[in-house]
Coordinates of C-alpha atoms in Angstrom, one line a residue:
M753 CA -0.1 0.1 0.2
R754 CA 1.2 3.4 -0.8
I755 CA -0.1 6.0 1.5
P756 CA 0.0 9.6 0.1
D757 CA 2.9 11.7 1.7
S758 CA 0.1 14.3 2.8
V759 CA -1.6 11.7 5.0
I760 CA 1.5 10.6 6.4
D761 CA 2.5 14.5 7.2
E762 CA -0.7 14.8 9.0
I763 CA -0.4 11.9 11.2
S764 CA 3.2 12.7 12.1
R765 CA 1.7 16.4 13.0
R766 CA -0.9 14.8 15.1
A767 CA 1.0 11.8 16.7
D768 CA 2.4 12.7 20.1
I769 CA 5.6 10.3 20.2
A770 CA 5.9 10.7 23.7
D771 CA 2.1 9.5 24.2
V772 CA 2.6 6.6 21.8
V773 CA 5.8 5.5 23.4
G774 CA 4.5 6.5 27.0
S775 CA 1.5 3.7 26.2
Y776 CA 4.3 1.0 26.5
V777 CA 7.1 2.2 28.3
T778 CA 7.1 4.2 31.5
L779 CA 8.9 7.5 30.7
R780 CA 10.5 10.0 33.0
K781 CA 11.7 13.4 32.1
D782 CA 15.4 14.1 31.2
G783 CA 15.8 17.6 30.6
A784 CA 14.3 18.4 27.1
R785 CA 13.8 14.7 26.4
L786 CA 11.9 11.8 28.2
K787 CA 13.8 8.3 29.0
G788 CA 13.0 4.8 30.1
L789 CA 14.0 1.3 30.0
C790 CA 14.2 0.1 26.3
P791 CA 11.4 -2.1 25.1
F792 CA 13.6 -4.0 22.3
H793 CA 16.5 -5.1 24.6
T794 CA 17.0 -6.1 28.1
E795 CA 18.5 -3.5 30.2
K796 CA 18.0 -2.2 33.8
T797 CA 19.7 1.1 33.3
P798 CA 17.5 3.7 30.7
S799 CA 19.0 4.3 27.6
F800 CA 16.1 4.7 25.9
K801 CA 15.2 8.4 24.8
V802 CA 12.5 10.1 23.3
N803 CA 12.8 13.7 21.6
P804 CA 9.4 15.1 21.6
A805 CA 10.7 18.2 20.0
N806 CA 11.7 16.4 16.8
G807 CA 9.4 13.3 17.0
T808 CA 11.8 10.7 17.5
F809 CA 13.2 8.0 19.9
Y810 CA 16.7 6.3 20.1
C811 CA 18.2 3.7 22.4
F812 CA 21.8 4.1 23.2
G813 CA 22.0 0.4 24.1
C814 CA 20.8 -1.4 21.3
G815 CA 20.6 1.4 18.5
K816 CA 17.0 1.1 17.6
G817 CA 15.6 4.4 16.5
G818 CA 13.3 6.3 14.4
S819 CA 10.2 8.0 14.0
V820 CA 6.6 7.4 15.6
F821 CA 5.9 5.0 12.7
T822 CA 9.1 3.2 13.4
F823 CA 8.0 2.8 17.0
V824 CA 4.7 1.1 16.2
M825 CA 6.1 -0.9 13.5
E826 CA 8.8 -2.3 16.0
I827 CA 6.9 -2.8 19.2
E828 CA 3.6 -4.3 17.2
K829 CA 5.3 -6.1 14.3
M830 CA 3.4 -4.2 12.0
T831 CA 4.4 -3.0 8.3
F832 CA 4.8 0.5 7.8
P833 CA 0.9 1.0 6.1
E834 CA -0.4 -1.1 9.2
A835 CA 1.4 1.2 11.6
A836 CA 0.1 4.4 9.9
A837 CA -3.5 2.9 9.8
H838 CA -3.2 1.9 13.5
L839 CA -1.9 5.8 14.1
G840 CA -4.4 7.1 12.1
E841 CA -7.1 5.5 13.7
K842 CA -5.9 6.6 17.2
Y843 CA -5.6 10.2 16.2
G844 CA -8.4 10.4 13.9
V845 CA -6.6 10.8 10.4
A846 CA -8.3 8.9 7.6
V847 CA -5.9 6.3 5.8
E848 CA -6.5 5.5 2.1
A849 CA -4.1 3.9 0.4
E850 CA -3.2 2.5 -3.2
P851 CA -2.0 -1.2 -3.3
D852 CA 1.7 -1.7 -3.5
D853 CA 3.9 -4.8 -4.8
G854 CA 0.7 -6.9 -3.1
K855 CA 2.6 -8.0 0.4
A856 CA 0.0 -6.0 2.5
A857 CA -2.9 -7.2 0.3
H858 CA -1.5 -10.8 0.7
R859 CA -1.5 -10.4 4.5
K860 CA -4.7 -8.9 4.8
A861 CA -6.1 -12.1 2.9
L862 CA -4.2 -14.3 5.4
I863 CA -6.0 -12.5 8.3
E864 CA -9.1 -12.7 6.6
L865 CA -8.4 -16.6 6.0
F866 CA -7.7 -17.0 9.6
A867 CA -11.0 -15.4 10.7
R868 CA -12.9 -17.5 8.3
V869 CA -11.3 -20.6 9.7
T870 CA -11.8 -20.0 13.1
G871 CA -15.5 -19.1 13.0
S872 CA -15.6 -22.8 10.7
F873 CA -14.1 -24.7 13.5
S874 CA -15.8 -23.0 16.1
H875 CA -19.2 -23.5 14.6
I876 CA -18.1 -27.2 14.2
L877 CA -17.5 -27.8 17.6
H878 CA -20.4 -26.4 18.8
N879 CA -23.1 -27.8 16.1
S880 CA -21.5 -30.8 14.1
A881 CA -22.2 -34.4 15.3
S882 CA -18.3 -35.3 14.2
A883 CA -17.3 -33.2 17.0
A884 CA -19.3 -34.7 19.9
S885 CA -16.3 -36.4 21.3
A886 CA -14.4 -33.1 21.5
R887 CA -17.2 -31.6 23.1
Q888 CA -17.4 -34.4 25.6
Y889 CA -13.8 -34.1 26.5
L890 CA -14.2 -30.5 27.0
E891 CA -17.3 -31.0 29.1
D892 CA -15.3 -33.7 31.1
R893 CA -12.6 -30.9 31.8
G894 CA -15.4 -28.8 33.2
F895 CA -15.2 -25.8 30.4
T896 CA -18.1 -23.7 29.9
D897 CA -19.6 -22.5 26.7
T898 CA -18.9 -19.1 27.7
T899 CA -15.1 -19.8 28.1
L900 CA -15.1 -21.8 24.9
S901 CA -16.6 -18.7 22.9
E902 CA -14.2 -16.2 24.7
F903 CA -11.0 -18.0 23.2
Q904 CA -13.0 -19.0 20.2
V905 CA -12.1 -22.8 20.7
G906 CA -13.0 -24.9 17.5
Y907 CA -12.3 -28.3 16.0
A908 CA -10.7 -29.5 13.0
P909 CA -12.6 -32.5 11.2
R910 CA -11.1 -35.8 11.3
N911 CA -10.6 -36.0 7.4
P912 CA -7.3 -34.3 6.6
G913 CA -8.7 -33.1 3.2
W914 CA -11.8 -31.3 4.3
L915 CA -10.2 -28.0 5.0
A916 CA -8.6 -27.9 1.3
S917 CA -11.8 -28.8 0.1
F918 CA -14.1 -26.3 2.2
L919 CA -11.7 -23.1 1.3
G920 CA -11.2 -24.2 -2.4
K921 CA -15.4 -23.9 -2.5
K922 CA -14.8 -20.4 -1.1
G923 CA -12.4 -19.6 -4.1
Y924 CA -8.9 -19.9 -2.4
T925 CA -6.1 -20.9 -4.7
R926 CA -3.9 -24.0 -3.4
E927 CA -1.0 -21.5 -4.2
F928 CA -2.1 -19.1 -1.5
L929 CA -3.0 -21.8 0.9
A930 CA 0.2 -23.3 1.0
T931 CA 1.7 -19.7 2.5
S932 CA -0.8 -20.0 5.3
G933 CA 0.9 -22.8 7.6
L934 CA -2.5 -24.8 7.6
F935 CA -1.2 -27.6 5.1
S936 CA 1.5 -30.1 5.1
R937 CA 4.3 -28.8 2.9
N938 CA 4.7 -32.2 1.3
Y939 CA 1.0 -32.8 0.7
P940 CA -0.5 -29.4 -0.2
G941 CA -4.3 -30.8 0.1
R942 CA -3.7 -32.5 3.5
A943 CA -4.4 -30.0 6.5
L944 CA -1.7 -29.8 9.1
F945 CA -4.6 -29.8 11.7
Y946 CA -7.3 -32.5 11.6
D947 CA -9.2 -34.4 14.5
R948 CA -8.1 -31.9 16.6
I949 CA -9.4 -29.2 19.3
M950 CA -8.5 -25.9 18.0
F951 CA -7.1 -22.9 19.7
P952 CA -6.7 -19.6 17.8
I953 CA -3.7 -17.8 18.5
Y954 CA -4.3 -13.9 18.3
S955 CA -2.0 -10.8 17.6
S956 CA -2.1 -7.6 20.1
R957 CA -4.5 -6.4 17.7
G958 CA -7.3 -9.1 18.2
E959 CA -6.6 -10.9 14.6
C960 CA -6.3 -14.9 14.5
I961 CA -2.6 -15.2 13.0
A962 CA -2.2 -19.0 14.0
F963 CA -3.6 -22.1 15.8
G964 CA -2.8 -24.8 18.3
G965 CA -4.2 -28.3 18.1
R966 CA -4.9 -30.8 20.8
A967 CA -5.0 -34.3 19.5
M968 CA -8.3 -36.3 20.1
N969 CA -6.5 -39.3 18.6
P970 CA -4.3 -40.7 21.6
E971 CA -1.7 -42.2 18.8
A972 CA -1.0 -38.5 17.3
P973 CA 1.2 -36.0 18.7
K974 CA -0.8 -34.5 21.7
Y975 CA -0.3 -30.8 20.6
I976 CA 1.0 -29.3 17.5
N977 CA 1.4 -25.6 16.5
S978 CA 1.3 -23.6 13.2
P979 CA 4.5 -23.1 11.7
E980 CA 6.2 -19.8 11.6
T981 CA 4.8 -17.5 8.9
E982 CA 4.7 -13.8 7.9
L983 CA 2.0 -13.2 10.6
Y984 CA 3.3 -15.3 13.3
S985 CA 6.4 -15.9 15.2
K986 CA 6.1 -18.1 18.3
S987 CA 8.8 -16.8 20.3
R988 CA 7.4 -13.3 20.3
Q989 CA 3.7 -14.4 20.8
M990 CA 1.9 -15.8 24.0
F991 CA -1.5 -17.7 23.9
G992 CA -4.3 -15.5 25.9
L993 CA -2.4 -12.2 25.9
F994 CA -4.9 -10.6 23.7
Q995 CA -7.9 -11.7 26.0
A996 CA -5.9 -10.9 29.2
R997 CA -4.3 -7.4 28.4
H998 CA -6.8 -5.4 30.1
E999 CA -6.7 -7.6 33.1
I1000 CA -3.1 -7.7 33.1
R1001 CA -2.7 -3.8 32.9
K1002 CA -5.4 -3.3 35.6
S1003 CA -3.8 -5.8 38.2
D1004 CA -0.1 -4.9 37.0
S1005 CA 0.5 -8.6 37.4
V1006 CA 0.2 -11.7 35.1
F1007 CA 0.1 -15.7 35.4
V1008 CA 2.3 -17.5 33.2
V1009 CA 1.0 -21.0 33.0
E1010 CA 2.2 -23.9 30.3
G1011 CA -0.5 -24.7 28.0
Y1012 CA -4.1 -23.6 26.2
L1013 CA -6.2 -25.5 28.6
D1014 CA -4.2 -24.1 31.8
V1015 CA -5.2 -20.6 30.4
L1016 CA -8.9 -21.3 29.7
A1017 CA -9.1 -22.7 33.2
M1018 CA -7.4 -20.0 35.0
W1019 CA -9.9 -17.5 33.2
Q1020 CA -12.8 -19.8 34.1
S1021 CA -11.6 -19.7 37.7
G1022 CA -11.8 -16.0 38.0
L1023 CA -8.1 -15.1 36.9
P1024 CA -8.5 -13.8 33.7
N1025 CA -4.7 -12.4 33.8
A1026 CA -3.0 -15.6 32.5
V1027 CA -1.0 -16.4 29.7
A1028 CA 0.9 -19.4 28.2
P1029 CA 3.9 -19.6 25.8
L1030 CA 3.6 -21.3 22.8
G1031 CA 5.1 -24.8 22.9
T1032 CA 8.3 -23.5 24.1
A1033 CA 10.2 -22.5 27.1
L1034 CA 9.5 -18.7 27.9
T1035 CA 11.8 -16.6 25.5
E1036 CA 13.5 -13.4 25.8
S1037 CA 11.0 -12.0 23.6
Q1038 CA 8.2 -13.3 25.4
V1039 CA 9.6 -11.5 28.9
Q1040 CA 10.0 -8.2 27.0
L1041 CA 6.3 -8.3 25.9
L1042 CA 5.4 -9.5 29.4
R1043 CA 7.1 -6.6 30.7
R1044 CA 5.3 -3.9 28.5
F1045 CA 2.3 -5.0 30.5
A1046 CA 3.1 -5.8 34.1
G1047 CA 5.2 -5.5 36.6
T1048 CA 4.6 -8.7 38.6
V1049 CA 4.9 -12.4 37.4
V1050 CA 3.5 -15.3 38.8
L1051 CA 4.9 -18.6 37.2
V1052 CA 2.5 -21.3 37.4
F1053 CA 3.9 -24.3 35.8
D1054 CA 3.5 -27.8 36.1
S1055 CA 5.0 -29.4 39.5
D1056 CA 7.1 -32.1 37.9
S1057 CA 10.8 -31.7 37.3
A1058 CA 10.4 -30.2 33.9
G1059 CA 8.1 -27.6 35.5
A1060 CA 10.7 -26.8 37.8
R1061 CA 13.2 -26.5 35.2
A1062 CA 11.1 -24.3 33.3
T1063 CA 10.7 -22.2 36.3
S1064 CA 13.8 -21.7 36.9
R1065 CA 14.9 -20.8 33.3
A1066 CA 12.3 -18.5 33.4
A1067 CA 13.3 -16.8 36.6
V1068 CA 16.5 -15.9 35.5
L1069 CA 14.9 -14.1 32.4
L1070 CA 12.4 -12.2 34.4
E1071 CA 15.0 -11.2 36.9
K1072 CA 17.4 -10.1 34.2
V1073 CA 14.8 -7.3 33.2
G1074 CA 13.6 -6.4 36.8
I1075 CA 10.3 -7.9 36.9
E1076 CA 9.2 -9.2 40.4
T1077 CA 8.7 -12.8 40.2
R1078 CA 6.7 -15.4 42.4
V1079 CA 6.2 -19.0 42.2
C1080 CA 2.7 -20.6 42.5
L1081 CA 3.3 -24.3 43.9
L1082 CA 0.4 -26.7 42.5
P1083 CA 0.1 -30.2 44.1
R1084 CA 2.7 -32.6 42.7
G1085 CA 1.7 -34.0 39.0
D1086 CA -1.1 -31.4 38.5
D1087 CA -1.4 -28.5 36.2
P1088 CA -4.1 -25.7 36.6
A1089 CA -6.5 -27.4 34.1
D1090 CA -6.2 -30.8 36.2
I1091 CA -7.0 -28.9 39.2
M1092 CA -9.9 -27.4 37.9
K1093 CA -11.2 -30.6 36.7
K1094 CA -10.8 -32.5 39.8
S1095 CA -11.7 -29.8 42.3
G1096 CA -13.4 -27.1 40.3
P1097 CA -12.4 -23.3 39.9
D1098 CA -12.8 -22.0 43.4
E1099 CA -10.1 -24.7 44.6
L1100 CA -7.7 -23.6 41.5
K1101 CA -8.3 -19.8 42.6
K1102 CA -7.4 -20.7 46.0
H1103 CA -4.2 -22.3 45.2
C1104 CA -3.1 -19.6 42.8
T1105 CA -3.6 -17.0 46.0
Y1106 CA -0.6 -18.4 48.0
T1107 CA 2.8 -17.9 46.2
I1108 CA 6.4 -18.0 47.6
N1109 CA 9.2 -15.6 46.3
T1110 CA 11.3 -17.2 43.6
L1111 CA 14.5 -17.6 45.4
E1112 CA 12.7 -20.0 48.4
F1113 CA 11.5 -22.1 45.3
L1114 CA 14.9 -22.3 43.7
V1115 CA 16.3 -23.4 47.0
N1116 CA 13.7 -25.7 48.1
D1117 CA 13.7 -27.4 44.6
A1118 CA 17.5 -28.0 44.5
A1119 CA 17.5 -29.3 48.3
S1120 CA 14.5 -31.5 47.3
R1121 CA 17.2 -33.2 44.9
T1122 CA 20.4 -33.7 46.8
D1123 CA 21.6 -34.4 50.4
I1124 CA 21.7 -30.9 51.7
A1125 CA 23.9 -32.0 54.8
S1126 CA 26.7 -33.1 52.5
P1127 CA 29.3 -30.7 51.0
D1128 CA 28.5 -31.8 47.6
G1129 CA 24.8 -31.1 48.1
K1130 CA 25.4 -27.7 49.8
A1131 CA 27.5 -26.8 46.2
F1132 CA 24.6 -28.1 44.2
V1133 CA 22.1 -26.0 45.7
F1134 CA 24.5 -22.8 45.3
D1135 CA 25.1 -24.0 41.8
A1136 CA 21.4 -23.8 41.3
V1137 CA 20.6 -20.3 42.7
F1138 CA 23.6 -18.8 41.3
P1139 CA 22.2 -18.0 37.8
Y1140 CA 19.3 -16.2 39.6
I1141 CA 21.2 -14.2 42.2
N1142 CA 23.9 -13.3 39.6
V1143 CA 21.5 -11.4 37.1
M1144 CA 20.3 -9.2 40.1
D1145 CA 20.7 -5.5 39.5
S1146 CA 20.3 -4.4 43.3
E1147 CA 23.3 -4.9 45.5
V1148 CA 21.1 -5.0 48.5
K1149 CA 19.2 -7.5 47.1
R1150 CA 21.9 -9.9 45.8
E1151 CA 23.4 -9.8 49.2
G1152 CA 20.3 -10.4 51.0
S1153 CA 19.9 -13.3 48.8
L1154 CA 23.3 -14.9 49.4
A1155 CA 22.6 -14.4 53.0
V1156 CA 19.6 -16.3 53.0
V1157 CA 21.3 -18.9 50.9
S1158 CA 24.1 -19.1 53.6
D1159 CA 21.8 -19.4 56.4
L1160 CA 19.7 -22.4 54.9
L1161 CA 22.9 -24.0 53.8
G1162 CA 24.7 -23.5 57.4
V1163 CA 27.7 -22.3 55.2
N1164 CA 30.0 -19.3 56.6
P1165 CA 28.6 -16.1 54.6
D1166 CA 32.1 -15.2 53.7
A1167 CA 32.8 -18.3 52.2
V1168 CA 29.2 -18.0 50.2
M1169 CA 30.3 -14.6 48.9
H1170 CA 33.7 -15.6 48.1
D1171 CA 32.5 -18.2 45.8
F1172 CA 29.7 -16.0 44.6
R1173 CA 32.0 -13.3 43.5
K1174 CA 34.8 -15.8 42.0
R1175 CA 32.1 -17.0 39.4
R1176 CA 30.8 -13.8 38.9
R1177 CA 33.9 -12.4 37.5
G1178 CA 34.0 -15.0 34.8
T1179 CA 30.6 -14.2 34.0
S1180 CA 31.4 -10.5 33.7
E1181 CA 34.1 -10.9 31.8
N1182 CA 32.1 -12.7 29.0
A1183 CA 29.5 -10.1 29.4
R1184 CA 32.2 -7.1 28.6
E1185 CA 33.1 -8.8 25.7
S1186 CA 29.4 -9.3 24.3
Q1187 CA 29.0 -5.4 25.0
A1188 CA 32.0 -4.4 23.2
K1189 CA 30.8 -6.0 20.1
V1190 CA 27.3 -4.4 20.6
N1191 CA 29.2 -0.8 20.9
T1192 CA 31.5 -1.5 17.9
K1193 CA 28.2 -1.7 15.9
A1194 CA 28.0 2.1 15.1
D1195 CA 31.6 3.0 15.6
E1196 CA 32.1 6.6 16.0
S1197 CA 35.8 6.9 16.3
N1198 CA 36.2 7.8 12.5
I1199 CA 33.8 10.8 12.3
N1200 CA 35.9 13.4 10.3
H1201 CA 35.4 17.1 9.7
D1202 CA 32.7 16.5 6.7
L1203 CA 30.8 14.1 8.7
F1204 CA 30.8 16.1 11.9
L1205 CA 29.6 19.0 10.0
M1206 CA 26.6 17.3 8.2
L1207 CA 25.5 15.5 11.5
A1208 CA 25.6 18.8 13.3
T1209 CA 23.3 19.9 10.0
A1210 CA 21.2 17.3 10.4
V1211 CA 20.4 17.7 13.9
N1212 CA 19.8 21.6 13.6
R1213 CA 18.3 21.4 9.9
E1214 CA 17.5 25.1 10.0
F1215 CA 21.1 26.1 9.2
F1216 CA 21.2 24.0 5.9
P1217 CA 20.3 26.9 3.9
Y1218 CA 23.7 28.7 5.4
V1219 CA 25.5 25.4 5.0
R1220 CA 24.8 24.9 1.1
S1221 CA 25.4 28.6 0.5
R1222 CA 29.1 28.0 1.8
I1223 CA 30.2 24.4 0.7
E1224 CA 29.0 22.0 -2.3
C1225 CA 28.5 18.4 -1.9
A1226 CA 31.6 18.1 -4.1
D1227 CA 33.6 19.7 -1.3
L1228 CA 33.1 16.7 0.9
E1229 CA 35.3 13.8 0.5
D1230 CA 33.7 11.5 2.9
R1231 CA 31.2 9.4 1.1
R1232 CA 28.6 9.3 4.2
S1233 CA 28.7 12.9 4.7
R1234 CA 27.7 13.4 0.7
D1235 CA 24.9 11.0 1.5
V1236 CA 23.5 13.0 4.2
F1237 CA 24.3 16.4 2.1
I1238 CA 22.1 14.9 -0.7
A1239 CA 19.1 13.9 1.7
L1240 CA 19.1 17.4 3.0
E1241 CA 19.1 19.2 -0.1
E1242 CA 16.3 16.9 -1.5
C1243 CA 14.1 17.7 1.7
F1244 CA 15.3 21.6 1.3
R1245 CA 13.9 21.7 -2.4
R1246 CA 10.7 20.0 -1.2
H1247 CA 10.3 22.2 1.9
D1248 CA 10.4 19.2 4.1
D1249 CA 11.8 19.7 7.3
S1250 CA 11.2 16.6 9.3
L1251 CA 13.8 14.3 10.6
D1252 CA 11.6 11.3 9.6
R1253 CA 11.7 12.2 5.6
L1254 CA 15.5 13.0 5.9
L1255 CA 16.2 9.5 7.5
E1256 CA 14.2 8.0 4.5
R1257 CA 16.5 9.5 2.0
I1258 CA 19.7 8.3 3.5
D1259 CA 20.8 5.2 2.1
E1260 CA 23.5 3.5 4.6
P1261 CA 21.6 2.0 7.7
E1262 CA 25.0 2.9 9.7
T1263 CA 24.9 6.7 8.5
R1264 CA 20.9 6.6 9.5
E1265 CA 21.8 5.1 13.0
L1266 CA 24.2 7.9 13.4
V1267 CA 22.1 10.6 12.5
L1268 CA 19.4 9.2 14.9
R1269 CA 22.1 8.8 18.0
K1270 CA 23.0 12.5 17.3
S1271 CA 19.3 13.7 17.2
S1272 CA 18.6 12.1 20.1
S1273 CA 21.5 13.6 22.3
D1274 CA 22.6 17.1 23.1
E1275 CA 26.0 16.9 21.3
Y1276 CA 25.2 19.1 18.5
S1277 CA 22.3 21.4 20.3
V1278 CA 24.3 23.5 22.4
N1279 CA 25.7 26.5 20.4
A1280 CA 24.8 25.0 17.3
K1281 CA 25.2 28.3 15.1
Q1282 CA 28.7 28.5 16.2
L1283 CA 29.5 24.7 16.0
I1284 CA 28.4 24.5 12.5
E1285 CA 30.0 27.6 11.2
D1286 CA 33.5 26.6 12.7
A1287 CA 32.7 23.2 11.0
V1288 CA 31.8 24.9 7.7
K1289 CA 35.2 26.6 7.6
W1290 CA 37.1 23.4 8.3
V1291 CA 35.4 21.5 5.7
R1292 CA 36.2 24.4 3.0
R1293 CA 39.6 24.7 4.2
E1294 CA 40.3 21.0 3.8
S1295 CA 38.3 21.2 0.5
L1296 CA 40.7 23.8 -0.7
E1297 CA 43.8 22.2 0.3
R1298 CA 42.8 19.0 -1.7
K1299 CA 42.3 21.6 -4.6
Q1300 CA 45.4 23.2 -4.0
K1301 CA 47.6 19.7 -4.3
K1302 CA 45.6 18.7 -7.3
L1303 CA 46.3 22.3 -9.1
D1304 CA 50.2 21.8 -8.2
A1305 CA 49.8 18.2 -9.8
Q1306 CA 48.3 19.6 -12.9
L1307 CA 50.8 22.8 -13.1
R1308 CA 53.7 20.2 -13.0
R1309 CA 52.2 18.4 -16.0
A1310 CA 51.4 21.5 -18.1
R1311 CA 54.8 22.8 -17.6
S1312 CA 56.2 19.7 -19.4
D1313 CA 53.6 20.4 -22.0
S1314 CA 55.1 22.9 -24.6
D1315 CA 51.7 23.9 -26.0
G1316 CA 50.3 24.2 -22.4
R1317 CA 50.9 28.2 -22.0
I1318 CA 47.4 29.0 -21.9
E1319 CA 46.4 26.1 -19.5
I1320 CA 49.0 27.3 -17.4
E1321 CA 47.9 30.7 -16.9
K1322 CA 44.3 29.4 -15.9
L1323 CA 45.8 26.9 -13.4
L1324 CA 47.8 29.8 -12.1
Q1325 CA 44.8 32.1 -11.7
D1326 CA 43.0 29.2 -9.8
K1327 CA 45.8 28.5 -7.6
I1328 CA 46.0 32.3 -6.6
D1329 CA 42.3 32.3 -6.0
I1330 CA 42.7 29.3 -3.9
D1331 CA 45.6 30.6 -2.1
M1332 CA 43.9 33.8 -1.1
E1333 CA 41.0 32.2 0.2
L1334 CA 42.9 29.7 2.0
K1335 CA 44.8 32.6 3.7
R1336 CA 41.6 34.2 4.6
L1337 CA 40.2 31.3 6.2
K1338 CA 43.8 30.9 8.3
V1339 CA 43.4 34.1 9.6
I1340 CA 39.8 34.0 10.6
A1341 CA 40.6 30.8 12.4
H1342 CA 43.1 32.3 14.5
D1343 CA 40.9 35.7 15.0

């Protein structure tokens, strides 16, 4: 879709970037800017800044930055047209677009397909005789029609060819359906999901983008999920988040359970702020997603050994980003859906009311798997809790946690602290090496006078008319500087002063990132006029010195040519002009 520039400009004018970003990130005043924890990477010290004056954001930690459109695209995983439509709806700007190369149309068609399939599966579950066993299974589990309707639970018929036949009659081509993830790659007419209870997976906008399926046949794999598609990335989505989002924000807390039925059981038991990973352990991307919604996470994983390992891994990821984490202990061998089936919703809700802190869980879990009275057993417990304590940002919390471990193990606190620091030194060195790699991503050590001037001008675009009156693009030797100059010139001729448009016209991603970085700092904002005037003199002087050297070489060649007298006179006059201007610039520089 191509959206007219006038529409984009109107959205840019109305959309308050502080308001948009502030709905996802807690922002605090930082001079003329705002700062907060970056929503795109893990950090504990805010390096994410928003500049309301020019409508941009930039993270000095991971390098992500851009306009209000870029932010929405990144945070919601939208295309540009989708982000524009989202912002247009929010700020009352009608977005009418022309079709582009078909990507947006294809995406829209996929979403419409999933909506149709969701409705069909749901209808079959509630009305078809072929779904009787699925209905009975869900009824035996204690799920009500209200719960099933809330999550649009359905049933995929036993015949693997039914879905292709049904959709073919609706006009869908086999080529299009092959991109949906609903069919076998090797056998295009064979549905991936058949004879399964179906759980639609929704995006943050409430669009079905994938499915999970629970087998009715005990010989089939119990659960399968949609493969990744252009709509769906399982490491970035969570089941139930769309339905739970308002309750999560309202309570500032979220229950993380293991499976689809667990989410449904929690919802039916009066705990609607529950979500589940999608067939995987909790990922860093999902942790970042949770951090956008809640300050506290309660882990309600299965009470078996696999559930304990999942809890330990998740606890480290959550502590790393500063989310308060607690653990709910369920009866051994049970999950939330089991408890609701056996004892009813009230009993499940009661179980989830009682939680313990994460450190207590980790210590108790490790102690249950060893002889804590033996030296090796004590070391085993310490090894189990080290990753969690190691990522704590608070020195007080870290030392307090080590004191608890020392007391529980009956070990001298100094010995525990000594071992902790010894192990921590090794992990810190690895972390520093990783950070060094990040910092070299946008190396600023080679910013020469040309680039310094053009970066300063990109930040203070009101001075570009002055700059272009003093130098030409040809005066710039640095390729990146010429790229910025040309972009500024194009914006100048179109009377367009927006940073967003400037960035669109800069070819190299590294150069765009530098412009964004500088726009988000105060480096070029203080005494900008003097800064740019001085930089212009340096650039002009260096350009003249290069021309001077070139003229000297041309003069030497001309003097060796017997027919070169006229050319020599012209070159000499050019050299005199350059020498005089250089002398003038040097005098100004010493004043």
